[in-house]
């Protein structure tokens, strides 16, 4: 059972109209989660992991400690970009594809292929 | 004459492999520019403006002062997300479409439509 619900990005393409304050708050939080270089590398490590998921135990090549990895993965989950599932000792993370597609659409104005 | 050169995002889709530290630095800076709600609203105001461009004089509905608008538009330009052109008194800003498309591709792994 996934612990986080899928978060569907709220907003129209940025080229359509000025976002409302509420839309901008929500969307900016997702961009903020990806605005730290280490967090972005960890996100790409999860997104590109075999089977589309990874635990802290799988990620050792980004040059930061396991507690730091855990911290960043939690932040990404709080922003709705990752879902998590506990199995035994480890929490496994996977990317929310609908969220990425929604953020992509926001930027390009196009439906994802 | 546009004052900023088009910035082509550097990086493969996030689902392809772990970004290098250099790729992550560069990409995180673009996400960071969009991670402030006011800045994101201003970006959407420029992106959706008639003719695809706007000056500070055109933007009055976001509820912040003109100096604040100017400050944020400069930050967006420094991040490579907006290009600018001075005409008389005003600097006009427009979105760099190649940058948005590149960021969209980074997120979705798909070429924009």
PDB file of C-alpha atoms in Angstrom:
ATOM      1  CA  UNK A   1       0.000   0.000   0.000  1.00  0.00           C
ATOM      2  CA  UNK A   2       1.491   3.323  -1.001  1.00  0.00           C
ATOM      3  CA  UNK A   3       1.664   5.748   1.896  1.00  0.00           C
ATOM      4  CA  UNK A   4       1.145   8.907  -0.117  1.00  0.00           C
ATOM      5  CA  UNK A   5      -1.731   9.642  -2.432  1.00  0.00           C
ATOM      6  CA  UNK A   6      -0.965  10.661  -5.967  1.00  0.00           C
ATOM      7  CA  UNK A   7      -0.811  14.431  -6.152  1.00  0.00           C
ATOM      8  CA  UNK A   8      -2.155  15.754  -9.413  1.00  0.00           C
ATOM      9  CA  UNK A   9      -0.654  19.116 -10.275  1.00  0.00           C
ATOM     10  CA  UNK A  10      -3.340  21.726 -10.161  1.00  0.00           C
ATOM     11  CA  UNK A  11      -2.540  24.225 -12.713  1.00  0.00           C
ATOM     12  CA  UNK A  12      -2.905  25.283 -16.322  1.00  0.00           C
ATOM     13  CA  UNK A  13       0.148  25.720 -18.547  1.00  0.00           C
ATOM     14  CA  UNK A  14       2.190  28.743 -17.532  1.00  0.00           C
ATOM     15  CA  UNK A  15       1.622  30.198 -20.998  1.00  0.00           C
ATOM     16  CA  UNK A  16      -2.185  30.187 -20.597  1.00  0.00           C
ATOM     17  CA  UNK A  17      -2.802  32.834 -17.938  1.00  0.00           C
ATOM     18  CA  UNK A  18      -1.345  34.330 -14.757  1.00  0.00           C
ATOM     19  CA  UNK A  19      -1.534  31.726 -12.000  1.00  0.00           C
ATOM     20  CA  UNK A  20      -3.672  32.573  -8.978  1.00  0.00           C
ATOM     21  CA  UNK A  21      -1.860  33.010  -5.677  1.00  0.00           C
ATOM     22  CA  UNK A  22      -3.085  29.598  -4.488  1.00  0.00           C
ATOM     23  CA  UNK A  23      -1.999  27.842  -7.692  1.00  0.00           C
ATOM     24  CA  UNK A  24       1.391  29.507  -7.502  1.00  0.00           C
ATOM     25  CA  UNK A  25       1.898  28.454  -3.851  1.00  0.00           C
ATOM     26  CA  UNK A  26       1.210  24.834  -4.707  1.00  0.00           C
ATOM     27  CA  UNK A  27       3.259  24.719  -7.867  1.00  0.00           C
ATOM     28  CA  UNK A  28       6.201  26.664  -6.456  1.00  0.00           C
ATOM     29  CA  UNK A  29       6.461  24.074  -3.657  1.00  0.00           C
ATOM     30  CA  UNK A  30       7.048  21.335  -6.238  1.00  0.00           C
ATOM     31  CA  UNK A  31       9.698  23.351  -8.046  1.00  0.00           C
ATOM     32  CA  UNK A  32      11.284  24.163  -4.691  1.00  0.00           C
ATOM     33  CA  UNK A  33      11.649  20.464  -3.920  1.00  0.00           C
ATOM     34  CA  UNK A  34      13.740  20.114  -7.085  1.00  0.00           C
ATOM     35  CA  UNK A  35      15.731  23.312  -6.560  1.00  0.00           C
ATOM     36  CA  UNK A  36      18.484  21.782  -4.412  1.00  0.00           C
ATOM     37  CA  UNK A  37      21.238  20.109  -6.469  1.00  0.00           C
ATOM     38  CA  UNK A  38      21.711  17.178  -4.089  1.00  0.00           C
ATOM     39  CA  UNK A  39      17.971  16.595  -3.843  1.00  0.00           C
ATOM     40  CA  UNK A  40      17.660  16.756  -7.619  1.00  0.00           C
ATOM     41  CA  UNK A  41      20.431  14.160  -8.039  1.00  0.00           C
ATOM     42  CA  UNK A  42      18.706  11.890  -5.537  1.00  0.00           C
ATOM     43  CA  UNK A  43      15.417  12.366  -7.333  1.00  0.00           C
ATOM     44  CA  UNK A  44      17.042  11.349 -10.630  1.00  0.00           C
ATOM     45  CA  UNK A  45      18.624   8.352  -8.865  1.00  0.00           C
ATOM     46  CA  UNK A  46      15.167   7.138  -7.757  1.00  0.00           C
ATOM     47  CA  UNK A  47      13.542   8.019 -11.088  1.00  0.00           C
ATOM     48  CA  UNK A  48      16.147   6.054 -13.035  1.00  0.00           C
ATOM     49  CA  UNK A  49      16.482   3.095 -10.625  1.00  0.00           C
ATOM     50  CA  UNK A  50      15.856  -0.435 -11.932  1.00  0.00           C
ATOM     51  CA  UNK A  51      12.168  -1.185 -11.448  1.00  0.00           C
ATOM     52  CA  UNK A  52      11.503   2.524 -10.905  1.00  0.00           C
ATOM     53  CA  UNK A  53      12.078   2.401  -7.153  1.00  0.00           C
ATOM     54  CA  UNK A  54      14.919   2.687  -4.691  1.00  0.00           C
ATOM     55  CA  UNK A  55      15.552   2.679  -0.973  1.00  0.00           C
ATOM     56  CA  UNK A  56      18.207   4.641   0.875  1.00  0.00           C
ATOM     57  CA  UNK A  57      20.184   1.385   0.877  1.00  0.00           C
ATOM     58  CA  UNK A  58      20.375   1.507  -2.938  1.00  0.00           C
ATOM     59  CA  UNK A  59      21.721   5.040  -3.162  1.00  0.00           C
ATOM     60  CA  UNK A  60      25.366   5.457  -2.334  1.00  0.00           C
ATOM     61  CA  UNK A  61      26.885   7.240  -5.311  1.00  0.00           C
ATOM     62  CA  UNK A  62      25.748  10.801  -4.678  1.00  0.00           C
ATOM     63  CA  UNK A  63      28.405  11.489  -2.046  1.00  0.00           C
ATOM     64  CA  UNK A  64      26.176  12.286   0.938  1.00  0.00           C
ATOM     65  CA  UNK A  65      25.453  10.272   4.087  1.00  0.00           C
ATOM     66  CA  UNK A  66      22.443   7.969   4.476  1.00  0.00           C
ATOM     67  CA  UNK A  67      20.725  10.324   6.957  1.00  0.00           C
ATOM     68  CA  UNK A  68      21.083  13.122   4.410  1.00  0.00           C
ATOM     69  CA  UNK A  69      19.673  10.884   1.680  1.00  0.00           C
ATOM     70  CA  UNK A  70      16.725  10.007   3.960  1.00  0.00           C
ATOM     71  CA  UNK A  71      16.106  13.653   4.747  1.00  0.00           C
ATOM     72  CA  UNK A  72      15.973  14.660   1.089  1.00  0.00           C
ATOM     73  CA  UNK A  73      13.771  11.723   0.068  1.00  0.00           C
ATOM     74  CA  UNK A  74      11.288  12.688   2.785  1.00  0.00           C
ATOM     75  CA  UNK A  75      11.212  16.259   1.506  1.00  0.00           C
ATOM     76  CA  UNK A  76      10.514  14.988  -2.006  1.00  0.00           C
ATOM     77  CA  UNK A  77       7.710  12.836  -0.649  1.00  0.00           C
ATOM     78  CA  UNK A  78       6.215  15.771   1.260  1.00  0.00           C
ATOM     79  CA  UNK A  79       6.198  17.749  -1.976  1.00  0.00           C
ATOM     80  CA  UNK A  80       4.219  14.945  -3.631  1.00  0.00           C
ATOM     81  CA  UNK A  81       6.996  14.010  -6.049  1.00  0.00           C
ATOM     82  CA  UNK A  82       7.741  10.587  -4.554  1.00  0.00           C
ATOM     83  CA  UNK A  83       5.536   7.888  -3.097  1.00  0.00           C
ATOM     84  CA  UNK A  84       6.887   5.503  -0.478  1.00  0.00           C
ATOM     85  CA  UNK A  85       6.253   1.992   0.756  1.00  0.00           C
ATOM     86  CA  UNK A  86       7.850   0.306   3.758  1.00  0.00           C
ATOM     87  CA  UNK A  87       9.071  -3.285   3.246  1.00  0.00           C
ATOM     88  CA  UNK A  88      10.820  -4.764   6.259  1.00  0.00           C
ATOM     89  CA  UNK A  89      13.714  -2.551   7.305  1.00  0.00           C
ATOM     90  CA  UNK A  90      13.626  -0.190   4.375  1.00  0.00           C
ATOM     91  CA  UNK A  91      11.325   2.401   2.896  1.00  0.00           C
ATOM     92  CA  UNK A  92      11.193   2.202  -0.891  1.00  0.00           C
ATOM     93  CA  UNK A  93      10.564   5.326  -2.920  1.00  0.00           C
ATOM     94  CA  UNK A  94       9.198   5.687  -6.412  1.00  0.00           C
ATOM     95  CA  UNK A  95       8.408   8.632  -8.619  1.00  0.00           C
ATOM     96  CA  UNK A  96       4.823   9.792  -9.052  1.00  0.00           C
ATOM     97  CA  UNK A  97       4.619   9.715 -12.870  1.00  0.00           C
ATOM     98  CA  UNK A  98       1.403  11.781 -12.926  1.00  0.00           C
ATOM     99  CA  UNK A  99       3.165  14.553 -11.044  1.00  0.00           C
ATOM    100  CA  UNK A 100       6.106  14.667 -13.422  1.00  0.00           C
ATOM    101  CA  UNK A 101       3.756  14.625 -16.403  1.00  0.00           C
ATOM    102  CA  UNK A 102       1.719  17.440 -14.848  1.00  0.00           C
ATOM    103  CA  UNK A 103       4.800  19.560 -14.195  1.00  0.00           C
ATOM    104  CA  UNK A 104       6.006  18.902 -17.748  1.00  0.00           C
ATOM    105  CA  UNK A 105       2.624  19.985 -19.137  1.00  0.00           C
ATOM    106  CA  UNK A 106       2.733  23.108 -17.003  1.00  0.00           C
ATOM    107  CA  UNK A 107       6.019  24.071 -18.628  1.00  0.00           C
ATOM    108  CA  UNK A 108       5.428  23.049 -22.227  1.00  0.00           C
ATOM    109  CA  UNK A 109       1.655  23.449 -22.510  1.00  0.00           C
ATOM    110  CA  UNK A 110       1.607  20.083 -24.270  1.00  0.00           C
ATOM    111  CA  UNK A 111       0.201  16.729 -23.212  1.00  0.00           C
ATOM    112  CA  UNK A 112       3.032  14.269 -22.560  1.00  0.00           C
ATOM    113  CA  UNK A 113       3.683  11.694 -25.270  1.00  0.00           C
TER     114      UNK A 113
ATOM    115  CA  UNK B   1      18.645  42.617 -30.119  1.00  0.00           C
ATOM    116  CA  UNK B   2      17.964  40.209 -27.293  1.00  0.00           C
ATOM    117  CA  UNK B   3      20.301  40.770 -24.381  1.00  0.00           C
ATOM    118  CA  UNK B   4      20.442  37.182 -23.219  1.00  0.00           C
ATOM    119  CA  UNK B   5      21.423  34.181 -25.270  1.00  0.00           C
ATOM    120  CA  UNK B   6      19.092  31.213 -25.399  1.00  0.00           C
ATOM    121  CA  UNK B   7      20.054  28.777 -22.674  1.00  0.00           C
ATOM    122  CA  UNK B   8      19.567  25.203 -23.728  1.00  0.00           C
ATOM    123  CA  UNK B   9      18.948  22.931 -20.747  1.00  0.00           C
ATOM    124  CA  UNK B  10      21.796  20.547 -20.454  1.00  0.00           C
ATOM    125  CA  UNK B  11      20.447  17.372 -19.145  1.00  0.00           C
ATOM    126  CA  UNK B  12      18.894  14.026 -19.931  1.00  0.00           C
ATOM    127  CA  UNK B  13      15.422  13.120 -18.629  1.00  0.00           C
ATOM    128  CA  UNK B  14      15.455  12.581 -14.867  1.00  0.00           C
ATOM    129  CA  UNK B  15      14.270   9.025 -15.476  1.00  0.00           C
ATOM    130  CA  UNK B  16      17.324   8.144 -17.588  1.00  0.00           C
ATOM    131  CA  UNK B  17      20.198   8.179 -15.090  1.00  0.00           C
ATOM    132  CA  UNK B  18      21.460   9.953 -11.978  1.00  0.00           C
ATOM    133  CA  UNK B  19      22.442  13.494 -12.930  1.00  0.00           C
ATOM    134  CA  UNK B  20      26.078  14.444 -12.477  1.00  0.00           C
ATOM    135  CA  UNK B  21      26.838  17.084  -9.852  1.00  0.00           C
ATOM    136  CA  UNK B  22      27.415  19.689 -12.581  1.00  0.00           C
ATOM    137  CA  UNK B  23      24.159  18.860 -14.380  1.00  0.00           C
ATOM    138  CA  UNK B  24      22.257  19.002 -11.110  1.00  0.00           C
ATOM    139  CA  UNK B  25      23.723  22.419 -10.199  1.00  0.00           C
ATOM    140  CA  UNK B  26      22.641  23.870 -13.506  1.00  0.00           C
ATOM    141  CA  UNK B  27      19.178  22.333 -13.536  1.00  0.00           C
ATOM    142  CA  UNK B  28      18.430  23.042  -9.874  1.00  0.00           C
ATOM    143  CA  UNK B  29      19.125  26.735 -10.536  1.00  0.00           C
ATOM    144  CA  UNK B  30      16.306  26.804 -13.091  1.00  0.00           C
ATOM    145  CA  UNK B  31      13.884  25.069 -10.741  1.00  0.00           C
ATOM    146  CA  UNK B  32      14.944  27.449  -7.997  1.00  0.00           C
ATOM    147  CA  UNK B  33      13.997  30.430 -10.128  1.00  0.00           C
ATOM    148  CA  UNK B  34      10.442  29.042 -10.297  1.00  0.00           C
ATOM    149  CA  UNK B  35      10.274  28.023  -6.645  1.00  0.00           C
ATOM    150  CA  UNK B  36       9.034  31.354  -5.297  1.00  0.00           C
ATOM    151  CA  UNK B  37       5.248  31.798  -5.604  1.00  0.00           C
ATOM    152  CA  UNK B  38       5.393  35.485  -6.540  1.00  0.00           C
ATOM    153  CA  UNK B  39       8.134  34.860  -9.078  1.00  0.00           C
ATOM    154  CA  UNK B  40       6.176  31.973 -10.557  1.00  0.00           C
ATOM    155  CA  UNK B  41       3.061  34.162 -10.911  1.00  0.00           C
ATOM    156  CA  UNK B  42       5.115  36.863 -12.620  1.00  0.00           C
ATOM    157  CA  UNK B  43       6.637  34.249 -14.910  1.00  0.00           C
ATOM    158  CA  UNK B  44       3.155  33.033 -15.887  1.00  0.00           C
ATOM    159  CA  UNK B  45       2.092  36.674 -16.432  1.00  0.00           C
ATOM    160  CA  UNK B  46       4.937  37.161 -18.934  1.00  0.00           C
ATOM    161  CA  UNK B  47       4.443  33.732 -20.503  1.00  0.00           C
ATOM    162  CA  UNK B  48       0.734  34.372 -21.093  1.00  0.00           C
ATOM    163  CA  UNK B  49       1.005  38.046 -22.096  1.00  0.00           C
ATOM    164  CA  UNK B  50      -0.411  39.137 -25.473  1.00  0.00           C
ATOM    165  CA  UNK B  51       2.376  38.827 -28.028  1.00  0.00           C
ATOM    166  CA  UNK B  52       4.353  36.695 -25.586  1.00  0.00           C
ATOM    167  CA  UNK B  53       6.110  39.620 -23.935  1.00  0.00           C
ATOM    168  CA  UNK B  54       5.564  42.077 -21.131  1.00  0.00           C
ATOM    169  CA  UNK B  55       7.295  44.937 -19.385  1.00  0.00           C
ATOM    170  CA  UNK B  56       7.061  45.845 -15.721  1.00  0.00           C
ATOM    171  CA  UNK B  57       4.557  48.503 -16.849  1.00  0.00           C
ATOM    172  CA  UNK B  58       2.184  45.756 -18.062  1.00  0.00           C
ATOM    173  CA  UNK B  59       2.173  43.799 -14.811  1.00  0.00           C
ATOM    174  CA  UNK B  60       0.099  45.262 -12.033  1.00  0.00           C
ATOM    175  CA  UNK B  61      -2.251  42.467 -10.975  1.00  0.00           C
ATOM    176  CA  UNK B  62       0.095  40.333  -8.875  1.00  0.00           C
ATOM    177  CA  UNK B  63      -0.094  42.602  -5.839  1.00  0.00           C
ATOM    178  CA  UNK B  64       3.570  43.532  -5.493  1.00  0.00           C
ATOM    179  CA  UNK B  65       5.347  46.820  -6.188  1.00  0.00           C
ATOM    180  CA  UNK B  66       7.076  47.617  -9.469  1.00  0.00           C
ATOM    181  CA  UNK B  67      10.570  47.376  -7.907  1.00  0.00           C
ATOM    182  CA  UNK B  68       9.658  43.898  -6.649  1.00  0.00           C
ATOM    183  CA  UNK B  69       8.385  42.917 -10.095  1.00  0.00           C
ATOM    184  CA  UNK B  70      11.637  44.204 -11.628  1.00  0.00           C
ATOM    185  CA  UNK B  71      13.715  42.288  -9.117  1.00  0.00           C
ATOM    186  CA  UNK B  72      11.958  38.995  -9.834  1.00  0.00           C
ATOM    187  CA  UNK B  73      12.051  39.431 -13.610  1.00  0.00           C
ATOM    188  CA  UNK B  74      15.808  40.017 -13.382  1.00  0.00           C
ATOM    189  CA  UNK B  75      16.226  36.817 -11.375  1.00  0.00           C
ATOM    190  CA  UNK B  76      14.255  34.889 -13.998  1.00  0.00           C
ATOM    191  CA  UNK B  77      16.474  36.362 -16.679  1.00  0.00           C
ATOM    192  CA  UNK B  78      19.642  35.427 -14.782  1.00  0.00           C
ATOM    193  CA  UNK B  79      18.330  31.852 -14.590  1.00  0.00           C
ATOM    194  CA  UNK B  80      17.946  31.817 -18.377  1.00  0.00           C
ATOM    195  CA  UNK B  81      14.163  31.554 -18.286  1.00  0.00           C
ATOM    196  CA  UNK B  82      13.428  34.990 -19.727  1.00  0.00           C
ATOM    197  CA  UNK B  83      15.089  37.051 -22.411  1.00  0.00           C
ATOM    198  CA  UNK B  84      14.893  40.835 -22.326  1.00  0.00           C
ATOM    199  CA  UNK B  85      15.030  43.719 -24.750  1.00  0.00           C
ATOM    200  CA  UNK B  86      15.091  47.433 -23.912  1.00  0.00           C
ATOM    201  CA  UNK B  87      12.774  49.690 -25.912  1.00  0.00           C
ATOM    202  CA  UNK B  88      12.776  53.317 -24.831  1.00  0.00           C
ATOM    203  CA  UNK B  89      11.957  53.563 -21.158  1.00  0.00           C
ATOM    204  CA  UNK B  90      11.015  49.945 -20.599  1.00  0.00           C
ATOM    205  CA  UNK B  91      12.657  46.555 -20.665  1.00  0.00           C
ATOM    206  CA  UNK B  92      10.437  43.940 -22.279  1.00  0.00           C
ATOM    207  CA  UNK B  93      10.675  40.334 -21.179  1.00  0.00           C
ATOM    208  CA  UNK B  94       9.714  37.196 -23.029  1.00  0.00           C
ATOM    209  CA  UNK B  95       9.919  33.528 -22.208  1.00  0.00           C
ATOM    210  CA  UNK B  96      12.667  31.389 -23.682  1.00  0.00           C
ATOM    211  CA  UNK B  97      10.549  28.645 -25.294  1.00  0.00           C
ATOM    212  CA  UNK B  98      13.539  26.320 -25.759  1.00  0.00           C
ATOM    213  CA  UNK B  99      14.217  26.450 -22.031  1.00  0.00           C
ATOM    214  CA  UNK B 100      10.650  25.585 -21.084  1.00  0.00           C
ATOM    215  CA  UNK B 101      10.621  22.754 -23.621  1.00  0.00           C
ATOM    216  CA  UNK B 102      13.914  21.461 -22.245  1.00  0.00           C
ATOM    217  CA  UNK B 103      12.680  21.548 -18.668  1.00  0.00           C
ATOM    218  CA  UNK B 104       9.468  19.800 -19.725  1.00  0.00           C
ATOM    219  CA  UNK B 105      11.485  17.093 -21.476  1.00  0.00           C
ATOM    220  CA  UNK B 106      13.649  16.674 -18.388  1.00  0.00           C
ATOM    221  CA  UNK B 107      10.522  15.923 -16.345  1.00  0.00           C
ATOM    222  CA  UNK B 108       8.518  13.812 -18.776  1.00  0.00           C
ATOM    223  CA  UNK B 109      11.275  12.200 -20.814  1.00  0.00           C
ATOM    224  CA  UNK B 110       9.263  13.050 -23.921  1.00  0.00           C
ATOM    225  CA  UNK B 111       9.923  15.464 -26.733  1.00  0.00           C
ATOM    226  CA  UNK B 112       7.443  18.339 -26.597  1.00  0.00           C
ATOM    227  CA  UNK B 113       4.541  18.220 -29.051  1.00  0.00           C
TER     228      UNK B 113
END
